[in-house]
Structures are given as C-alpha cells and as structure tokens.
Tab-separated table of C-alpha atoms in Angstrom:
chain	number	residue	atom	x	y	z
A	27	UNK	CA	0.000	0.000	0.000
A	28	UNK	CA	1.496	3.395	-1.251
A	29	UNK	CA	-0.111	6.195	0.082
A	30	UNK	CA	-0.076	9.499	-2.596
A	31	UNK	CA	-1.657	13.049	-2.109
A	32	UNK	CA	-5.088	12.938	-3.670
A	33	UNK	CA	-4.841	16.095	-5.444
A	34	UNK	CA	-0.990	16.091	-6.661
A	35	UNK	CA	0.402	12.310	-6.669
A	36	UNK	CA	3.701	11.991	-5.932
A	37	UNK	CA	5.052	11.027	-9.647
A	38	UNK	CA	7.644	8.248	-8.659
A	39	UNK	CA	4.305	6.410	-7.060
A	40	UNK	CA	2.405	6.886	-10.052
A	41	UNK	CA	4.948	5.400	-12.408
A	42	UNK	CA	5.561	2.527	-10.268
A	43	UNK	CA	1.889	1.765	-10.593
A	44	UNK	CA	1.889	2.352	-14.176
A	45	UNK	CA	4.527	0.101	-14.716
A	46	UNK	CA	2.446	-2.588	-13.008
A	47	UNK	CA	-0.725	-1.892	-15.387
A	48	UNK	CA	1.912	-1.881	-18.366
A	49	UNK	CA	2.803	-5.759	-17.180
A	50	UNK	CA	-0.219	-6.943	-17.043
A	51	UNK	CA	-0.605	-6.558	-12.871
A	52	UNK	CA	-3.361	-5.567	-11.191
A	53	UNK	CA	-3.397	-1.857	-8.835
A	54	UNK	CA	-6.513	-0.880	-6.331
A	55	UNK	CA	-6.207	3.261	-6.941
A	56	UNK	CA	-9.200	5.936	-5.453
A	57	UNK	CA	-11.551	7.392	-7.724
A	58	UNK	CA	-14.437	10.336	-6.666
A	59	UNK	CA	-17.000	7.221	-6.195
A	60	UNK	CA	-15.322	4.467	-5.053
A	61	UNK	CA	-11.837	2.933	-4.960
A	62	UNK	CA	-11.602	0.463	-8.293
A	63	UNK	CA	-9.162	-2.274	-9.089
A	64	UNK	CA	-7.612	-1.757	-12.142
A	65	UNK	CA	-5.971	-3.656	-15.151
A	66	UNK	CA	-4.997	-2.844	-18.727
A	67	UNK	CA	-8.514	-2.759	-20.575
A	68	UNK	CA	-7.292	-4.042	-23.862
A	69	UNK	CA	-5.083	-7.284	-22.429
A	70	UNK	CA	-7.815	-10.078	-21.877
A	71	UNK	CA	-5.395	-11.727	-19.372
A	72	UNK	CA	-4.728	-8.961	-17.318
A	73	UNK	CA	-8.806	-8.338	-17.255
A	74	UNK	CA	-9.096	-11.747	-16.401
A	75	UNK	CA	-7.060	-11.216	-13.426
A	76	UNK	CA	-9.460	-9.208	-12.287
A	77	UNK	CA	-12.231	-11.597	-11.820
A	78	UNK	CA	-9.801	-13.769	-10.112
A	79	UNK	CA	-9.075	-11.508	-7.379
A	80	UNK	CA	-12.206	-10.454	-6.973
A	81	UNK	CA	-14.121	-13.600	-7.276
A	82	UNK	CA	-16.427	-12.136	-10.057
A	83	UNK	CA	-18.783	-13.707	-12.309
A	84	UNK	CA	-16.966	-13.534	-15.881
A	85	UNK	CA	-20.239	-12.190	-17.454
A	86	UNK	CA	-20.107	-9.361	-15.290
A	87	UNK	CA	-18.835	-6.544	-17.541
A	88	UNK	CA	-16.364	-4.191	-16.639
A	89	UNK	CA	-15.953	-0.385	-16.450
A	90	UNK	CA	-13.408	0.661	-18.433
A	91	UNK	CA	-11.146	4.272	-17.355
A	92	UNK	CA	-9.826	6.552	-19.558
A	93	UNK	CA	-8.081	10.106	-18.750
A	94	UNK	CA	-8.890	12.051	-22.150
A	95	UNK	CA	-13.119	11.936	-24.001
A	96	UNK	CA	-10.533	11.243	-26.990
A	97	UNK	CA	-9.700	8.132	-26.170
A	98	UNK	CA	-13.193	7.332	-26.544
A	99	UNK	CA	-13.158	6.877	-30.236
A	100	UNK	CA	-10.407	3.651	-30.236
A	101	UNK	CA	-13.340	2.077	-27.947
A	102	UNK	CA	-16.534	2.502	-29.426
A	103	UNK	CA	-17.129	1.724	-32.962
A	104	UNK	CA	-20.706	4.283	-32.691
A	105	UNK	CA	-19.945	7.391	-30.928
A	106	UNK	CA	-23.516	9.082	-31.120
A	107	UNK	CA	-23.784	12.937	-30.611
A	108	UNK	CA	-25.553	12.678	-27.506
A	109	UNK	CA	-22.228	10.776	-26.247
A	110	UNK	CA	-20.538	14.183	-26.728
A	111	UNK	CA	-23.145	16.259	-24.866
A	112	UNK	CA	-22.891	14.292	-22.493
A	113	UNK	CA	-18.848	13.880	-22.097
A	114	UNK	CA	-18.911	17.821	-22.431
A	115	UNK	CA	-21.185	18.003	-19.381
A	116	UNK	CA	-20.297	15.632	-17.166
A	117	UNK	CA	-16.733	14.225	-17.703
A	118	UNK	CA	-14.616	13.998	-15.897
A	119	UNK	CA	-17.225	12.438	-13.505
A	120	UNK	CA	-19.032	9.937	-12.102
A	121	UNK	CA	-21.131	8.939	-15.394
A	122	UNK	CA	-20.469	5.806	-17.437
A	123	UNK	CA	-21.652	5.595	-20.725
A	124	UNK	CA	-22.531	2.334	-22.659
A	125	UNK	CA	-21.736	2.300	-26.578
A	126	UNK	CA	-21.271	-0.381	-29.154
A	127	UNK	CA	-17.635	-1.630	-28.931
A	128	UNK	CA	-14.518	-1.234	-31.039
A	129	UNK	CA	-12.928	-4.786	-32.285
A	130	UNK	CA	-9.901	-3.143	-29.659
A	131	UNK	CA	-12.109	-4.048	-26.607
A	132	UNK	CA	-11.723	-7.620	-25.671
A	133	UNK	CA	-14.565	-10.070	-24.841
A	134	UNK	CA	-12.908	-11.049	-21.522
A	135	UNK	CA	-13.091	-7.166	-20.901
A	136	UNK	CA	-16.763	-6.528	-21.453
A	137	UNK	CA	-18.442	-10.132	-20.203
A	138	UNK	CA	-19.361	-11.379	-23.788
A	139	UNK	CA	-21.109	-8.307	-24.656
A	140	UNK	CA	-20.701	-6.450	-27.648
A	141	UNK	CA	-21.548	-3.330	-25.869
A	142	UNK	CA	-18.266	-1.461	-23.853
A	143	UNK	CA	-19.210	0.981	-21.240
A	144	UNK	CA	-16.957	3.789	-20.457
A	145	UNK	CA	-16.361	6.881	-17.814
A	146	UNK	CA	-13.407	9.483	-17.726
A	147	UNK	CA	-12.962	9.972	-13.699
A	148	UNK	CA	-12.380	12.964	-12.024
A	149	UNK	CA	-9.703	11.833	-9.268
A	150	UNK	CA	-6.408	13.278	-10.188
A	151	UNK	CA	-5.111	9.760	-8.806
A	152	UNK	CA	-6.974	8.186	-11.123
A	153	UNK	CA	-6.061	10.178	-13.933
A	154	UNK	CA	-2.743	10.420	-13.186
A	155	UNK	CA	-2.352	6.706	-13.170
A	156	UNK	CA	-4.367	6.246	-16.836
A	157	UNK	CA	-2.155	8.444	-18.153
A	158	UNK	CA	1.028	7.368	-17.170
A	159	UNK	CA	0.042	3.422	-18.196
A	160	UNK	CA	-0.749	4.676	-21.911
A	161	UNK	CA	-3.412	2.605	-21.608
A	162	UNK	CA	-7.499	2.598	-20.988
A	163	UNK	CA	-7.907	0.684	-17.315
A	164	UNK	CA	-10.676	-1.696	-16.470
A	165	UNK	CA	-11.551	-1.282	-12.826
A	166	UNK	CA	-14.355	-2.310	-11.190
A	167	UNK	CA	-14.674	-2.007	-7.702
A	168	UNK	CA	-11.781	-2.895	-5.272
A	169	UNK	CA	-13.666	-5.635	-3.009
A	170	UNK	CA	-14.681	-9.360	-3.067
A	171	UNK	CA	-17.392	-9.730	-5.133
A	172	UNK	CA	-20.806	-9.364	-3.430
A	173	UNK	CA	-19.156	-6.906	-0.288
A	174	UNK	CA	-19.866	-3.682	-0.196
A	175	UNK	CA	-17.474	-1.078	-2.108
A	176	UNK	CA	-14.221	-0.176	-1.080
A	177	UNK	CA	-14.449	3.773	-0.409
A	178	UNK	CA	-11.206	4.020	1.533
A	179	UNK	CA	-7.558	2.024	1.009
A	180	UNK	CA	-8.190	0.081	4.353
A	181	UNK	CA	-11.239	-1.283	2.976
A	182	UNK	CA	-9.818	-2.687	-0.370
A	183	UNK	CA	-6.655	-3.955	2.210
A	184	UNK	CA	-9.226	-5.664	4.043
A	185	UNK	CA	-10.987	-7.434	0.906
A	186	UNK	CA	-8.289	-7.730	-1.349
A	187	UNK	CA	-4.628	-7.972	1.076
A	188	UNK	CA	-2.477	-10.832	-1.280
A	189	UNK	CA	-4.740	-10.491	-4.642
A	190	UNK	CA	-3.910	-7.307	-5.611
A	191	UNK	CA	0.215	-5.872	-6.458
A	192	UNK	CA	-0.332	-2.139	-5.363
A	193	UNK	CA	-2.623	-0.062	-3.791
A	194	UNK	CA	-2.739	3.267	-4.134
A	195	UNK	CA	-3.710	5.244	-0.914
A	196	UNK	CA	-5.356	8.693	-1.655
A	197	UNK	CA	-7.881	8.829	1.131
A	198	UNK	CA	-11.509	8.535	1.062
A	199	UNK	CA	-13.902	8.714	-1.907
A	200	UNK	CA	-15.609	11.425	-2.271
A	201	UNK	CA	-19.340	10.307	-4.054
A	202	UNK	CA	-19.001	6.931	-2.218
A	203	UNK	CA	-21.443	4.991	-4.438
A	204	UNK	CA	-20.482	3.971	-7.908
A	205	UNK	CA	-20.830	5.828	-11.226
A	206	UNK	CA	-24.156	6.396	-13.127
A	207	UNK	CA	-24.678	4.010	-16.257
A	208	UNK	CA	-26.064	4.930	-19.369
A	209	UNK	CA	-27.069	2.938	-21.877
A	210	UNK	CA	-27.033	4.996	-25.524
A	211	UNK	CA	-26.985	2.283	-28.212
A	212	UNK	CA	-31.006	2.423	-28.434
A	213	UNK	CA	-33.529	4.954	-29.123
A	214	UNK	CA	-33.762	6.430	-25.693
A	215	UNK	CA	-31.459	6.824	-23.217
A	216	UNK	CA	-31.366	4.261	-19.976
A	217	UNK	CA	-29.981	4.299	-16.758
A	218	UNK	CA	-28.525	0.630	-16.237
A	219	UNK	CA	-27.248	1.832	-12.629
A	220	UNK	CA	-28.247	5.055	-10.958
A	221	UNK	CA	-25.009	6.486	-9.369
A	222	UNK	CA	-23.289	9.769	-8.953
A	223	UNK	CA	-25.115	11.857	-12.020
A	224	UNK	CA	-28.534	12.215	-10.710
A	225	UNK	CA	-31.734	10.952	-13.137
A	226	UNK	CA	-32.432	14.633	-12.816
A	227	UNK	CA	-29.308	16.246	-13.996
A	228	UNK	CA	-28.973	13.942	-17.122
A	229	UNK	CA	-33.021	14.580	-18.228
A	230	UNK	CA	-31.944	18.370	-17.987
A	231	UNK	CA	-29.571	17.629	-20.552
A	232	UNK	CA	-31.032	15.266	-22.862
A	233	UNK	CA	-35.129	15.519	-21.924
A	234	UNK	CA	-36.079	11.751	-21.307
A	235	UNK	CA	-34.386	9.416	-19.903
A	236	UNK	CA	-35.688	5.698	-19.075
A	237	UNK	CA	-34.833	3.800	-15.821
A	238	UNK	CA	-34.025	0.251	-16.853
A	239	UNK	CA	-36.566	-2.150	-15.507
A	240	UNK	CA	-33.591	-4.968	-14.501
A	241	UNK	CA	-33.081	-2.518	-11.985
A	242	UNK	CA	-36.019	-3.918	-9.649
A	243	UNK	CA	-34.108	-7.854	-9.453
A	244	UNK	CA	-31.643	-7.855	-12.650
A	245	UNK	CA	-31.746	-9.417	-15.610
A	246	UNK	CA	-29.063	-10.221	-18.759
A	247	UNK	CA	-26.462	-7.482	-17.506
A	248	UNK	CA	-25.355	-4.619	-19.396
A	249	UNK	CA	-23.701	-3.152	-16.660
A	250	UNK	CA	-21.981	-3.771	-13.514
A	251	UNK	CA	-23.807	-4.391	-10.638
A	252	UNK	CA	-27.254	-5.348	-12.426
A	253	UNK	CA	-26.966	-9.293	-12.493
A	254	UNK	CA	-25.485	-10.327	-9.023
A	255	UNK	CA	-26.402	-9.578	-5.360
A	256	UNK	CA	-24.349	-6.705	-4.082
A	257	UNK	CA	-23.086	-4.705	-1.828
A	258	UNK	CA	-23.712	-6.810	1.219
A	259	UNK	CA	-22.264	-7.373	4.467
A	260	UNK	CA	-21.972	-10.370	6.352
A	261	UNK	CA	-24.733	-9.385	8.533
A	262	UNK	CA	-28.488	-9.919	7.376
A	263	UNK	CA	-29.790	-6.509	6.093
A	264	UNK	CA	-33.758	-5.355	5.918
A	265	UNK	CA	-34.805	-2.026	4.353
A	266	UNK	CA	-37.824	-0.578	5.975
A	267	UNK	CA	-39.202	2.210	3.790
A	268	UNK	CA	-42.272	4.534	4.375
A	269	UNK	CA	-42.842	7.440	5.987
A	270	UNK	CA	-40.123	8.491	8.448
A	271	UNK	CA	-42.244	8.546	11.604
A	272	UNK	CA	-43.667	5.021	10.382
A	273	UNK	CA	-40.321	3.621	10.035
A	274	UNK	CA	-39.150	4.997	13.352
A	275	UNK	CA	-42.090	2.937	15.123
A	276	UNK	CA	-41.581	0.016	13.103
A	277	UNK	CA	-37.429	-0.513	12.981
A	278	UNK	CA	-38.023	0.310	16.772
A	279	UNK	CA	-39.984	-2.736	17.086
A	280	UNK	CA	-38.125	-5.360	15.047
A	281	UNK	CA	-34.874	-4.161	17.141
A	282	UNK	CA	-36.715	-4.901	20.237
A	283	UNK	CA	-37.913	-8.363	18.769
A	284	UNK	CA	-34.595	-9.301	17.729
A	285	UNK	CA	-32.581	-8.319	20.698
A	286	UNK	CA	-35.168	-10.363	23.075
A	287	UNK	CA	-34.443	-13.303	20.583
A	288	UNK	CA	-30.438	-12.920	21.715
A	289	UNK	CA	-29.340	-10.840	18.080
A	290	UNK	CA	-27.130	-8.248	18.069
A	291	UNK	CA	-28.857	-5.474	15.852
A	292	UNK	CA	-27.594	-2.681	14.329
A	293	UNK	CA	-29.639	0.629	13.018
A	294	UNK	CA	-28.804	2.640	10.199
A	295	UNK	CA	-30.588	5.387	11.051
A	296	UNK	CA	-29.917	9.450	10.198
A	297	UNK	CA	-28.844	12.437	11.773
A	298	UNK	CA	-32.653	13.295	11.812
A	299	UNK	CA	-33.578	10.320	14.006
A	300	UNK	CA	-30.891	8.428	15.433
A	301	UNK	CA	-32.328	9.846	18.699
A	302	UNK	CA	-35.350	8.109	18.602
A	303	UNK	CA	-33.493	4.565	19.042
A	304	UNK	CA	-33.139	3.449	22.396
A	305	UNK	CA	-32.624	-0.450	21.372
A	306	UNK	CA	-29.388	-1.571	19.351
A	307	UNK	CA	-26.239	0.049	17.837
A	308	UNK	CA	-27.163	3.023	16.282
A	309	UNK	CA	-25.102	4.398	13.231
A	310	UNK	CA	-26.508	7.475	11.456
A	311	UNK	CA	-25.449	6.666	7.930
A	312	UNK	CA	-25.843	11.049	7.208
A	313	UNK	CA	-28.277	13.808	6.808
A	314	UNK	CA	-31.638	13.838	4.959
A	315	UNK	CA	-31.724	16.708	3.346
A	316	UNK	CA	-27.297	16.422	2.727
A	317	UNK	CA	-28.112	12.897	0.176
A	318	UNK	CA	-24.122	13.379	-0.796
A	319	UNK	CA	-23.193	12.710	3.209
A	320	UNK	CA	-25.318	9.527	2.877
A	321	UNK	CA	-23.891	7.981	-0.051
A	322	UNK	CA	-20.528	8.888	0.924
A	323	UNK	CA	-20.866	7.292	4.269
A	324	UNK	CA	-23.240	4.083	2.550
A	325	UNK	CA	-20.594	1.297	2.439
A	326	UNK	CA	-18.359	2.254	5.287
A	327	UNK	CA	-21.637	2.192	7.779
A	328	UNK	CA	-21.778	-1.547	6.718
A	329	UNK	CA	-18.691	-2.394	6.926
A	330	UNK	CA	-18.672	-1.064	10.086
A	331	UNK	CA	-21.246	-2.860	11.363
A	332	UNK	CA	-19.823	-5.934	10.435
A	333	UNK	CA	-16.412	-5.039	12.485
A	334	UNK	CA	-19.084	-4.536	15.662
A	335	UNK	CA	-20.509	-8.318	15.160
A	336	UNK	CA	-23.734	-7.157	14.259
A	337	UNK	CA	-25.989	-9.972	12.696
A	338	UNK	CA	-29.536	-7.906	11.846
A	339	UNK	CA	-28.692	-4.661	10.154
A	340	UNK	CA	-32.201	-2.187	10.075
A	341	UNK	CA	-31.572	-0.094	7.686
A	342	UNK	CA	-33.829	3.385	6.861
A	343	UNK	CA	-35.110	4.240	3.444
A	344	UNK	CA	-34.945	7.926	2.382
A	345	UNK	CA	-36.579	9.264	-0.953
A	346	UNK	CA	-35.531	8.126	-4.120
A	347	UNK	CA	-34.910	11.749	-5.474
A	348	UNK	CA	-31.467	12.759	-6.681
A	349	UNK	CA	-28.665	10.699	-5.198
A	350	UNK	CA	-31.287	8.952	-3.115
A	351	UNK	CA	-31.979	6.909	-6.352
A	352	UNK	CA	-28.728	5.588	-6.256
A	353	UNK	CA	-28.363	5.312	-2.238
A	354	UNK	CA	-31.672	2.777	-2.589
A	355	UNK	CA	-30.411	0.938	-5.289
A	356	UNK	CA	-27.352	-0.089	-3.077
A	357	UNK	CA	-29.321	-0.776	-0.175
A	358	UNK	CA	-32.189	-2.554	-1.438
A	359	UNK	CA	-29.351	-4.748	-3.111
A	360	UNK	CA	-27.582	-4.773	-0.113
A	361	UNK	CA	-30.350	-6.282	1.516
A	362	UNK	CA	-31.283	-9.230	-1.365
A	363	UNK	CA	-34.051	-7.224	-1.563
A	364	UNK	CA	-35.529	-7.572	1.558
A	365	UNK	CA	-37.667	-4.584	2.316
A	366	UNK	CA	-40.730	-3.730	4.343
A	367	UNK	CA	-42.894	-0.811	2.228
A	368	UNK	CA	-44.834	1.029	5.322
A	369	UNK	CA	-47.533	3.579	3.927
C-alpha cells in the first residue's frame, strides 16, 4: 500500500503503478465514487485477473477508465452525438456511458457483450495513473465480489490484502457509491445503474431518460452491478421504507424483537432520528436533506457494522430523489431485496 496526495500524486508512485498496469498486474487506486481495481482494458489476461481476485462472475462486464473523451473513439465503434453532450457536461465524472464496442475491446473485458461501457474519472489519482500506463484501465470495484465497495484504502486492504500488487492510498472517496450508467446504443437513453449523475441532472440535458426495468431484481447485464447480489455485508440486512415517523415505530420494534431473541442489531438510522433509538447500535449513515453525506458514508456504515458483530442490520429508506436513487439501489441490493414498504 502506497499512500499518494489525492490532489498532486507523488510522480515516482504513479509510475511505479503504471509500470504494473503496463505488465499486465493488477493496482486498487481511489476514484471520486469508489476505490476500483484496475488492469490494462485491452489485455484479456490482465482483465481476467481481475475476476480472479475479486471472485467475479466472468459475465459481469467491466468499467473501463480513460483520462482524455478522446480516447473514446479507439473504444466505441458508434460514438452518437448525444455521447458528446454528455462527455462535455459531465466528464470527468461519475457517469459511465454504454456504446457499441470497437474490435480493440476484448470479450474477456466486457463479459461477452458487444456493448463497452466507459467513464473518464475525475480523481487526479486516477487520472494520473491512466495516463502514465498509456493505456485505458478496467476497474471495477476494489472488493470481493458481493461486499460492499471499497471507499477508503483500508477497505480494499481488508478485501483484497495478497490479490492485488499495489494499492494506491489517496484517502476517502468522495461520491461513495459507484458511477451512473447509461445505456445509448437504443432509441432512448437508460440508466442501467443510478449512481453519482442524478436521473435529474442527465433529463436536464437530454429531456427523457428511461430507468431500466432490470433494476427492480436484474436481468441479462449490461452493466456492472445489475446481475449479481451486491453490496452486502456479512450481517443480514432489511430495508424498511415509508414514511419516516412510520419507520421509526416500526425498525423500533423489530430491534426490540430481535434483541429479546439474543441478536445483536444494528440501526442505520440518520442524523434526523438516530435519537429516537433506544434499542441496538445506532449508526446514522448522514443527513436527509445532505443525500451526498449519505452515499458517501453508505458502504463504510456496513462495513462497520460488520467489524461490531452485528448480525440484523435495520436499515432506513430515504426518498428516491437525486442521489437517493442511487443510495436505494445499493441498499435494497444490499439487503437481497428484503424490504418492508410502510404507507
């Protein structure tokens, strides 16, 4: 583990990792959503040794990094004009966008699709690194497959300590939930993953824009994090969504239940109403009306919860507005789906 300042890396660190990419070696680096584990994009071995360390379904595809929107062109064989809108808006950012592939993308890179989806981040670790390797990097998240994200270097030490050659330290993400997916090779734009572009920033740009209905349990994957169950920690997560005052009462009285039943429960509850618990260990995951301070702190509140030996995780819904979209995606995937709907 090599830590590097997140806003100026240290250029002897960079080129070390670089070198790594440019051998065909795998290297965990931060980006503004999460931290990913990277590879050279166009060497199907070297993806390949990504779903090795991370124990990851081969037909899962993979996000592939680049540092300039030029790149883009030696990746896609169908670069659409709303593709350039939407690199001029948002990149470098947390928004993916899916395209037909160039014959340079190999299968192993994109899980057997003929599709390639591709973001430009904003972390000047992250760019610092793609540049350096010459090279576009695949990187999905830095964790065992099925855990939740790796938002700090401690995390991904913990997950992937022996399976990956460097990790780059640059501190905590910023976003903390992954990029925004975007399918564009049909008619009408659709989100495959909501993420760190809001549904409502992208429809001010391009006017409608379709939610994709494998989001609800997942179908054929276009995109990461559609096919498999995610984000999960070792303890049993359930979702109770409603009204707040509603969800108060009723979280209040599974904890109770569980506890008498010899559980150790854990509440993620917010900086609005982590008061109201008098029964478990209460972690407010961030602030209602502050969605970025809850998706930043999403995956490090369960992990945490799993260093405290909890074994029933009550989680809070909030409203699916703006990040919120994303934040429920994670949780209700978190939790195999396992939700109570209070009206």
């Amino acid at each position: 583990m090599i830590k590097v300042n997140p806003e100026n890396p240290e250029p002897e660190s960079i080129n070390l990792a670089a070198r790594v990419i440019k051998n065909g070696g795998l290297v965990a680096f931060p980006t503004e959503t999460v931290y990913g584990l990277g590879a050279n994009a166009l060497d199907e071995k070297a993806a390949f040794k990504i779903y090795q360390a991370k124990k990851r379904p081969q037909d899962n595809p993979l996000i592939v990094h680049i540092h300039s929107p030029g790149e883009l062109d030696k990746l896609a064989s169908n670069v659409p004009r709303t593709a350039r809108i939407l690199m001029e808006k948002f990149w470098p950012g947390p928004l993916t966008i899916v395209l037909e592939k160039s014959g340079a993308v190999p299968y192993g890179t994109t899980g057997g699709l003929d599709t390639v989806a591709v973001r430009m981040p904003r972390h000047p670790v992250a760019l610092a690194l793609i540049r350096e390797s010459g090279v576009p990097i695949a990187a999905p998240s830095a964790n065992i497959s099925g855990r939740p994200s790796p938002t700090t270097a401690g995390d991904v030490y913990e997950d992937l300590a022996g399976r990956v050659d460097i990790i780059l330290d640059g501190g905590p993400c910023e976003v903390g939930v992954e990029s925004t997916v975007l399918d564009l090779t049909g008619e009408v734009p659709v989100i495959l993953r909501p993420g760190g572009v809001t549904r409502e920033e992208l429809e001010a740009v391009l006017g409608r824009v379709e939610l994709d209905p494998g989001l609800a349990e997942g179908q054929k994957p276009k995109s990461p994090g559609q096919k498999y169950k995610h984000y999960s920690p070792k303890a049993r997560v359930l979702v109770v969504e409603g009204p707040i005052e509603a969800q108060v009462r009723k979280i209040t009285e599974l904890a109770k239940k569980l506890t008498a039943e010899g559980k150790k429960v854990g509440i993620m509850a917010t900086v609005q109403t982590r008061g109201y618990y008098e029964t478990g260990c209460v972690l407010s995951v961030g602030d209602r009306e502050a969605p970025l301070t809850i998706s930043s702190n999403l995956f490090s509140v369960l992990r945490k919860f799993d260093k405290l030996g909890v074994e029933e995780v009550l989680a809070e819904g909030i409203p699916e507005t703006g990040l919120g979209l994303a934040v429920m995606n994670r949780l209700r995937k978190a939790a195999g789906y396992n939700i109570i709907k209070l009206e």
